[in-house]
Short mmCIF file of C-alpha atoms and ligand atoms in Angstrom, two decimals:
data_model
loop_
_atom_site.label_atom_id
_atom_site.label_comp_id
_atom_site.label_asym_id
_atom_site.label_seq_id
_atom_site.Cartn_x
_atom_site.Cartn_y
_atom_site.Cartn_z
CA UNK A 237 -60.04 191.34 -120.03
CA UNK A 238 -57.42 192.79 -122.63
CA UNK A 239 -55.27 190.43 -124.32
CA UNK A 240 -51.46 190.60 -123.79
CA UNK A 241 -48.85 189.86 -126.50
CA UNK A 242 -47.87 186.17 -125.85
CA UNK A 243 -43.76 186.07 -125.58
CA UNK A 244 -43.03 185.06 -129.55
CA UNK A 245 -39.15 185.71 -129.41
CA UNK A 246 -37.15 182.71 -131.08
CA UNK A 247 -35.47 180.72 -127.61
CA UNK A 248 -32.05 182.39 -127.31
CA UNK A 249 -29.05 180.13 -128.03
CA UNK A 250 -27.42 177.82 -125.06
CA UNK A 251 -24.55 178.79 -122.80
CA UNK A 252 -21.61 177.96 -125.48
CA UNK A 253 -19.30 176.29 -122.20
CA UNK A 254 -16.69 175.17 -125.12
CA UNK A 255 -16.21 179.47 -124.79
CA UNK A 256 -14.54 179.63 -121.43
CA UNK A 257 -10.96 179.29 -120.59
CA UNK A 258 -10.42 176.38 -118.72
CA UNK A 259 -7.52 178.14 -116.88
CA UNK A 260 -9.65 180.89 -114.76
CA UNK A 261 -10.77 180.78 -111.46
CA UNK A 262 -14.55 181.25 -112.29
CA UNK A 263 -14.89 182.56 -108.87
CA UNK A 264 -12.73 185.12 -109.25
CA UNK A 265 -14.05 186.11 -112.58
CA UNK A 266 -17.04 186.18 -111.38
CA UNK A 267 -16.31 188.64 -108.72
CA UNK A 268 -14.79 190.61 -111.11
CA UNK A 269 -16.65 191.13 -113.34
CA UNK A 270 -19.93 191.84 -110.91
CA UNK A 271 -17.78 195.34 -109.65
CA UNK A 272 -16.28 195.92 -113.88
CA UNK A 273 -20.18 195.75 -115.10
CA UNK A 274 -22.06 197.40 -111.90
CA UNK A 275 -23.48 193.85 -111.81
CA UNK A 276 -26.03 192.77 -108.69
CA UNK A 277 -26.57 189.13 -108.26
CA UNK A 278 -29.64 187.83 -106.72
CA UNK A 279 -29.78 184.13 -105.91
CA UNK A 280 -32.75 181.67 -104.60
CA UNK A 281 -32.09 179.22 -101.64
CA UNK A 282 -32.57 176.18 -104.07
CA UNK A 283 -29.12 177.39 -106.71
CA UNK A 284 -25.77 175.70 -106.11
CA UNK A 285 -23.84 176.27 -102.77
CA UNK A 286 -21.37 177.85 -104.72
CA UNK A 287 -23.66 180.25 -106.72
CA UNK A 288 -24.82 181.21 -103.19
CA UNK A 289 -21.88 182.21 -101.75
CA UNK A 290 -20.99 184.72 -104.25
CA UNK A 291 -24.48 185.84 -104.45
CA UNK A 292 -24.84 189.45 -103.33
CA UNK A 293 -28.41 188.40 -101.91
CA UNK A 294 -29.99 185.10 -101.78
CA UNK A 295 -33.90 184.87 -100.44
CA UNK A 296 -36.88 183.60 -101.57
CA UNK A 297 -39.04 184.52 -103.99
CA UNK A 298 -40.76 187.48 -101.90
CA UNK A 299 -37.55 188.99 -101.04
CA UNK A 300 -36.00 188.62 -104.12
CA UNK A 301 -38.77 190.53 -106.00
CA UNK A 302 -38.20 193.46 -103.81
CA UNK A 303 -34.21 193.86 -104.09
CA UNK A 304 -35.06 193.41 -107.49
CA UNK A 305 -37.08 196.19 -107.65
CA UNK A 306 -35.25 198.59 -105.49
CA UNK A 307 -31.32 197.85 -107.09
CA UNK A 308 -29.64 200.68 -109.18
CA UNK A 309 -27.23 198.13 -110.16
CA UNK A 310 -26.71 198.40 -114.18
CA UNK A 311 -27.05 194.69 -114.51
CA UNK A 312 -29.41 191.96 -112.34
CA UNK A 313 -28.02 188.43 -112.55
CA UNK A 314 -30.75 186.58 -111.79
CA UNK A 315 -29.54 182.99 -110.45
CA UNK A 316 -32.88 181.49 -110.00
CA UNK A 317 -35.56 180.54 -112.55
CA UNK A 318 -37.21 182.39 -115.70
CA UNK A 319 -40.23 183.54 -113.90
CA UNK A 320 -38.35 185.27 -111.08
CA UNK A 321 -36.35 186.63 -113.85
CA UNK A 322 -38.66 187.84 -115.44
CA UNK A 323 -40.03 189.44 -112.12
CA UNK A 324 -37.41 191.35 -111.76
CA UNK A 325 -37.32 192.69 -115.77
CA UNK A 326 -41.44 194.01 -114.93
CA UNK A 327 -40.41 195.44 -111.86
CA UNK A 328 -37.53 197.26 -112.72
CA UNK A 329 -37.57 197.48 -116.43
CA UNK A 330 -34.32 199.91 -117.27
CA UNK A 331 -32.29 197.28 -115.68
CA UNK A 332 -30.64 194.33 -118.08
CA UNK A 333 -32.08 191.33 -116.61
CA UNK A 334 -29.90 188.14 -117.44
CA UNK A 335 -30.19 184.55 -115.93
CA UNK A 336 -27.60 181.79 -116.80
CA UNK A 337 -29.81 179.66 -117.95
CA UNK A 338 -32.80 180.23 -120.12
CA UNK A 339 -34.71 176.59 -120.03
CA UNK A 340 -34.67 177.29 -116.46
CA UNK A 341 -38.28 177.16 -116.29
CA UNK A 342 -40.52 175.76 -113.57
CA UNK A 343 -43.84 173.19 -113.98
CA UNK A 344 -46.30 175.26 -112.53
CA UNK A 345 -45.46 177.67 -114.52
CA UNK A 346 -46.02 174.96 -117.59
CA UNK A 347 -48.77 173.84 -116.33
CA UNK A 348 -50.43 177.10 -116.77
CA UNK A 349 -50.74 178.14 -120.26
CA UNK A 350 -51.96 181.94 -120.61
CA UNK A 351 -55.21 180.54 -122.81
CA UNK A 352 -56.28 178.62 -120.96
CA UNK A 353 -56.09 180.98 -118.07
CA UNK A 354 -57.82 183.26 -119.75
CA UNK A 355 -60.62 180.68 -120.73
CA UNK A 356 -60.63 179.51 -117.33
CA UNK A 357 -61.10 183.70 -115.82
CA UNK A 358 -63.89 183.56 -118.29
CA UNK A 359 -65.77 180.83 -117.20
CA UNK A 360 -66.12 182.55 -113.79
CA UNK A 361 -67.09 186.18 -114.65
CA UNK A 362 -66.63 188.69 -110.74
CA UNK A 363 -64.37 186.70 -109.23
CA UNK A 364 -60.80 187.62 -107.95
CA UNK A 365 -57.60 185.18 -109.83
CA UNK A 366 -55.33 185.06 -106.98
CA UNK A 367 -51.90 184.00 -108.75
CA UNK A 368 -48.93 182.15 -107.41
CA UNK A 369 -45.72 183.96 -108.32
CA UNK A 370 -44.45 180.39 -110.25
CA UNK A 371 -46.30 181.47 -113.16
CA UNK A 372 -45.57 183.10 -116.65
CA UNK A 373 -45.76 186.95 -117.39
CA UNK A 374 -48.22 186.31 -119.65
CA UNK A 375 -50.50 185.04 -116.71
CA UNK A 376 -49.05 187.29 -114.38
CA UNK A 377 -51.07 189.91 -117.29
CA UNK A 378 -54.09 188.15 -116.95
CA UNK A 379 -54.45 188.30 -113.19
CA UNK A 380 -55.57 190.31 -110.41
CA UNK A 381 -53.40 189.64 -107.58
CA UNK A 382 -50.01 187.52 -107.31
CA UNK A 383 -48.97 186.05 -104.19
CA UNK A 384 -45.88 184.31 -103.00
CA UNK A 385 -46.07 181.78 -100.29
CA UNK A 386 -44.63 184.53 -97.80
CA UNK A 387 -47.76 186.49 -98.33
CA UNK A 388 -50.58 184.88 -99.37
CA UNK A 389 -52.52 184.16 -96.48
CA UNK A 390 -52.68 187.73 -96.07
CA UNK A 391 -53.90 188.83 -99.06
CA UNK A 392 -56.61 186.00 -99.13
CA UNK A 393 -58.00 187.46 -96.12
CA UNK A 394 -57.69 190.90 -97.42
CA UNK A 395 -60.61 189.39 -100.45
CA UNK A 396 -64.06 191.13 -99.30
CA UNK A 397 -66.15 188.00 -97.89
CA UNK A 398 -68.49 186.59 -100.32
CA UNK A 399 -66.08 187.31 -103.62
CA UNK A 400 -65.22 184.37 -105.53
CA UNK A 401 -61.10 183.57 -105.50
CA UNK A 402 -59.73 181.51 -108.45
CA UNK A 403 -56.21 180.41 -107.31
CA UNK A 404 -53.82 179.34 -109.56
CA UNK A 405 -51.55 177.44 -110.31
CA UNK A 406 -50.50 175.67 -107.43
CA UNK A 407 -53.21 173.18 -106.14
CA UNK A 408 -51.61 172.37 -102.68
CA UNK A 409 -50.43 176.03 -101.66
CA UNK A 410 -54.10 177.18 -102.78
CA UNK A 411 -55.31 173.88 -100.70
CA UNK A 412 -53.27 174.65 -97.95
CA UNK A 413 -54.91 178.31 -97.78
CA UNK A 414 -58.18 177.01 -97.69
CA UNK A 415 -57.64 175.38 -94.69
CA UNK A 416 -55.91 177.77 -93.33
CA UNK A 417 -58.30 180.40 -93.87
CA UNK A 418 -61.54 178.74 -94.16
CA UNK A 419 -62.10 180.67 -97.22
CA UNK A 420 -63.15 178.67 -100.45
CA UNK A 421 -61.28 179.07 -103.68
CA UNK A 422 -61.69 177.27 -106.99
CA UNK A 423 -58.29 175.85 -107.42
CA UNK A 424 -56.71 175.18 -110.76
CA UNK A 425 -54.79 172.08 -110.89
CA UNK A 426 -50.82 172.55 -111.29
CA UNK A 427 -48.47 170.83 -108.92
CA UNK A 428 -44.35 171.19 -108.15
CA UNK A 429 -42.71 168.00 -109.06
CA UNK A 430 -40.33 168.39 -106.52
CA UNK A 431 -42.25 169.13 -103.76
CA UNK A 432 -45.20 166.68 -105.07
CA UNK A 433 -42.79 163.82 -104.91
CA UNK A 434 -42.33 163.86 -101.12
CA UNK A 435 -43.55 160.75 -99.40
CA UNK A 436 -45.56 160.39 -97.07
CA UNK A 437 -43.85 156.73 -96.10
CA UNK A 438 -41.03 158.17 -96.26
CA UNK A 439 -41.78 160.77 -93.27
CA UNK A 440 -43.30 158.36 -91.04
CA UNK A 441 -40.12 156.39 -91.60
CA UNK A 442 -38.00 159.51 -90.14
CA UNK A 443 -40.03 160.55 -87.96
CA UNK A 444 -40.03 157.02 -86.07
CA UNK A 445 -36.09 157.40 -86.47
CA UNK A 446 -35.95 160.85 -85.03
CA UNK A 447 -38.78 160.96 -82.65
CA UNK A 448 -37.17 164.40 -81.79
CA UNK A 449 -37.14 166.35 -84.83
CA UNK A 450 -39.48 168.80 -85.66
CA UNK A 451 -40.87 169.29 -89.39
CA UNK A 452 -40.58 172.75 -91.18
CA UNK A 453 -42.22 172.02 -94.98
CA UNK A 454 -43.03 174.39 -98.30
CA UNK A 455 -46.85 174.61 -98.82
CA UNK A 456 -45.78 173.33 -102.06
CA UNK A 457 -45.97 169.75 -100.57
CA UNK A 458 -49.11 167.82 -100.54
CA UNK A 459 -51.51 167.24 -97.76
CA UNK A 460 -50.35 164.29 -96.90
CA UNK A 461 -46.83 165.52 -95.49
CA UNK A 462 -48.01 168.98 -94.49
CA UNK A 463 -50.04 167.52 -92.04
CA UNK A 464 -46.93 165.80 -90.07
CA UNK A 465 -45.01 169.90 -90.16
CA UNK A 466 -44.38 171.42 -87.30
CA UNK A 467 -43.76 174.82 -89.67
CA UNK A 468 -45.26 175.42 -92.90
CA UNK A 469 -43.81 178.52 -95.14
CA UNK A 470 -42.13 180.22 -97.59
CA UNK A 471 -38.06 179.04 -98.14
CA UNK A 472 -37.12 182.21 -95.86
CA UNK A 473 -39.33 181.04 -93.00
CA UNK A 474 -38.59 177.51 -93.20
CA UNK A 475 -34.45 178.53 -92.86
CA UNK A 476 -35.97 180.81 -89.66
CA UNK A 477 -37.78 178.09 -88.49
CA UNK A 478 -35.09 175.43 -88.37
CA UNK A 479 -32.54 177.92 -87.06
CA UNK A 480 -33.73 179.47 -84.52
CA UNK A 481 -36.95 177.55 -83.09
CA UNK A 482 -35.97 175.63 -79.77
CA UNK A 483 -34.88 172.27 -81.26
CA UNK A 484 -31.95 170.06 -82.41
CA UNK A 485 -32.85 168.17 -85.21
CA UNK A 486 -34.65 169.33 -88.38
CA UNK A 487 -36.64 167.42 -91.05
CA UNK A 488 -36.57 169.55 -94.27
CA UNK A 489 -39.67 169.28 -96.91
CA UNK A 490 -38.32 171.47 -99.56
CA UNK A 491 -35.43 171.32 -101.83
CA UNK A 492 -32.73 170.73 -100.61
CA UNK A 493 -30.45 173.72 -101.66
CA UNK A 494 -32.03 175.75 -98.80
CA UNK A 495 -30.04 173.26 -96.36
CA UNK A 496 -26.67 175.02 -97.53
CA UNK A 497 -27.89 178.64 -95.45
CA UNK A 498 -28.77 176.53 -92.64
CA UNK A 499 -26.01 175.15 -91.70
CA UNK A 500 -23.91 178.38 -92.20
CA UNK A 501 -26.53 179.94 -90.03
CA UNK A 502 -26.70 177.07 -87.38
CA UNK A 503 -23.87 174.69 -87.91
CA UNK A 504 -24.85 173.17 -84.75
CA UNK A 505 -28.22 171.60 -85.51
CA UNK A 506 -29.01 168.58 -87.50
CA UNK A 507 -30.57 169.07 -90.95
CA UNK A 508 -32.62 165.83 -92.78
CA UNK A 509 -33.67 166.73 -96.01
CA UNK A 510 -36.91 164.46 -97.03
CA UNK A 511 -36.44 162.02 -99.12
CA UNK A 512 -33.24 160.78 -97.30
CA UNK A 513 -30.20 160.36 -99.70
CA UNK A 514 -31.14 156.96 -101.32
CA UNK A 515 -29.61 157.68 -104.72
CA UNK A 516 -32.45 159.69 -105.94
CA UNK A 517 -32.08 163.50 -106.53
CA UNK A 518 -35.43 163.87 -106.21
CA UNK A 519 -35.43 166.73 -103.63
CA UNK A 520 -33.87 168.54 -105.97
CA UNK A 521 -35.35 171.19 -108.42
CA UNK A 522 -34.08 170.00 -111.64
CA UNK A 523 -34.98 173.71 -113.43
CA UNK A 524 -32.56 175.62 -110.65
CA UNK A 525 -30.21 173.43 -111.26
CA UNK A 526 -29.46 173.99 -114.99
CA UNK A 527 -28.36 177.23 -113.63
CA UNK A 528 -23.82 176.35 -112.71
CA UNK A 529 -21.48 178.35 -112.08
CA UNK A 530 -20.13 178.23 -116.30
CA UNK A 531 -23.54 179.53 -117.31
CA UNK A 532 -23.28 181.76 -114.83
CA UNK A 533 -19.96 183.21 -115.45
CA UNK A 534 -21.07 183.42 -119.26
CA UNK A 535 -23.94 185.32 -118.57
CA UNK A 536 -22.04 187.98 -117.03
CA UNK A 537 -19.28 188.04 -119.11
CA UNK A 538 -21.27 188.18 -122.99
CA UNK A 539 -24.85 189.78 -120.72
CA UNK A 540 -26.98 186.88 -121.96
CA UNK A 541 -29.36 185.33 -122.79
CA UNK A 542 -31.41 188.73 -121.56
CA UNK A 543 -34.97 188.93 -120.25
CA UNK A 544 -37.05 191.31 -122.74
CA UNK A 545 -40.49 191.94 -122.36
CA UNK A 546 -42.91 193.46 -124.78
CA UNK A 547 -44.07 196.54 -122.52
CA UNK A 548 -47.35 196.16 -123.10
CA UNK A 549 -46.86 192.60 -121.40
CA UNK A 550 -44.53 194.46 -118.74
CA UNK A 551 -47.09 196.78 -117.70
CA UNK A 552 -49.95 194.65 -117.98
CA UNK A 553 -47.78 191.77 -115.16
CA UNK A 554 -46.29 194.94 -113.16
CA UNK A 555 -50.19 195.72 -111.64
CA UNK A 556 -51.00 192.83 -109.90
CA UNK A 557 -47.64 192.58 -108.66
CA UNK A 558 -47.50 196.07 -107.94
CA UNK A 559 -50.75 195.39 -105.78
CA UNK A 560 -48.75 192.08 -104.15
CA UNK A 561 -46.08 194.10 -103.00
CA UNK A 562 -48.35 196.63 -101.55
CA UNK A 563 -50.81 194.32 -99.64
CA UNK A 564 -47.54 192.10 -98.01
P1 13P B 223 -40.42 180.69 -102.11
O1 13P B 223 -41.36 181.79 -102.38
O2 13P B 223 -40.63 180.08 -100.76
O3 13P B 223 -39.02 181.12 -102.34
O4 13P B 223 -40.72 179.49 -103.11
C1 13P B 223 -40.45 179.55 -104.48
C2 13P B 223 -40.44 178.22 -105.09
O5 13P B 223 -40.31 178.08 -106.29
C3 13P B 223 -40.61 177.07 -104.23
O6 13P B 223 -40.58 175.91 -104.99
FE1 SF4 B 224 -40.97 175.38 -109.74
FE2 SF4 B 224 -40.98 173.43 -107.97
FE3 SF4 B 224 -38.69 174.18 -109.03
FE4 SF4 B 224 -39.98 175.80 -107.28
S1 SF4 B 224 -39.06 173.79 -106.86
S2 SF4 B 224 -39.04 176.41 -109.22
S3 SF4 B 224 -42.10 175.34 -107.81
S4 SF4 B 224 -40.42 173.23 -110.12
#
């Protein structure tokens, strides 16, 4: 397995917010200067409601990959984290990639550290790494196929029988597929903190208030609550799911952010988002939200921070998700 370039650039500088003129209408600006700079801007369910709205495309991680990959646009704003960033840099690498917020990074993704990836590959010489999508480009370099939670169900039935799967880094998605599937995989052991912190108390409680409801939940989430969902999928399902299925009242195991398309979607239906609202934000991704609408504003306006990838490290993370894109 060849060895790709770990990212070594110095962190770029944060947003300077002292920099913007307290008397614009960011919104405006914004708009503005997405038509002046030939700007597209992507945007995941979990940003802001407000970063939504002016998105030119919001989906999940799937769908976001593949506007990426087919815009002409001059500039990508990516409002999301660094690893779907990043996607879209491998994918469509004579674009200018910017997000607003560099730290916006994600824990599986830290809780997979390209070495010991690689050592782990090693240990278990023929088999197939199946990697999450949450994960760095490095890792993305050192695998053979990357999934998203849209597809990969799929693509772990397209593995000939009898191959050993390493999936990585999500435990409960790759948990989730074994059951599903009834196909073994040796499952590395990263977790989401927001969707790891959903409890399962705390859906027995709701679902004893609203005996009506029906769960939709992110295979993200433990076993524990994913056994209660009446849906389990990717953010764009889950929003299909609780808009259209026949139903009044939703309970909503993901973050919260993807509530915001519901209700523009459906404004008729009743959304719970798991936890309830107690005082904790814990239901919220705390890396999408560094992303607001200053940073992005800023990023349009000065084109940074930018997304650059060494291009042996491009290439090397463009395969498997080449081969991802072709087996969804
Ligand atoms: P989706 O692929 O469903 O958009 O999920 C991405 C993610 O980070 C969920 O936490
Ligand atoms: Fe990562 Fe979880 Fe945030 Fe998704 S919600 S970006 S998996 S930390």
């Amino acid at each position: 397995m060849s060895a790709p370039s770990p990212i070594v650039f110095p962190r770029p500088a944060p947003p300077d917010l002292s920099s913007i003129d307290a008397r614009l209408d960011l919104e405006e600006e914004i708009s503005r200067l997405k038509k002046e700079k030939r700007a597209v801007l992507l945007a995941h369910y979990y940003q802001e409601e407000e970063i939504q709205d002016l998105a030119d495309f919001v989906g999940d991680s799937l769908d976001l990959s593949r506007r990426a990959q087919e815009t002409d646009a001059r500039l990508i704003a990516f409002a999301g984290v660094r690893f779907m960033a990043e996607t879209a840099k491998i994918l469509n690498p004579t674009r200018k990639v910017v997000l607003p917020d560099y730290e916006a990074g994600c824990s599986l993704e830290n809780s997979c550290p390209p070495e010991m990836f690689r050592a782990w590959r090693e240990q278990h010489p023929g088999a197939v790494s199946l990697t999450y999508i949450n994960c760095s480009a490095a890792v993305k370099a050192l695998s053979d196929i990357i999934v998203t939670s849209s597809n990969a169900e799929k693509i772990v039935r397209s593995i000939p029988p009898g191959k050993e799967i390493l999936f990585a880094p999500d435990r409960h998605l790759g948990a989730f597929l074994v059951k599903k599937t009834g196909r073994p995989m040796t499952l590395w052991p990263g977790t989401c903190i927001v969707h790891e912190q959903f409890s399962e108390r705390e859906m027995l409680r709701l679902k004893a208030q609203y005996p009506d409801a029906l769960v939709a939940a992110h295979p993200e989430c433990p076993e524990g609550i994913l056994k209660y969902a009446d849906h389990v999928g990717s953010t764009r399902s889950i929003l299909q799911f609780a808009t259209t299925a026949a139903g009044k009242r939703f309970l909503i195991a993901t973050e919260e952010g993807i509530i915001h398309q519901m209700r523009k979607l459906a404004p008729d239906r009743e959304y719970i988002a798991l936890p309830p609202d107690n005082g904790c934000r814990c239901n919220e991704c705390p890396f999408m939200k560094l992303n607001t609408i200053e940073k992005l504003y800023l990023c349009l306006r000065d084109e940074r921070p930018e997304i650059v990838l060494p291009e042996e490290l491009r290439k090397a993370a463009e395969k498997p998700l080449l081969k991802m894109l072709e087996l969804s």
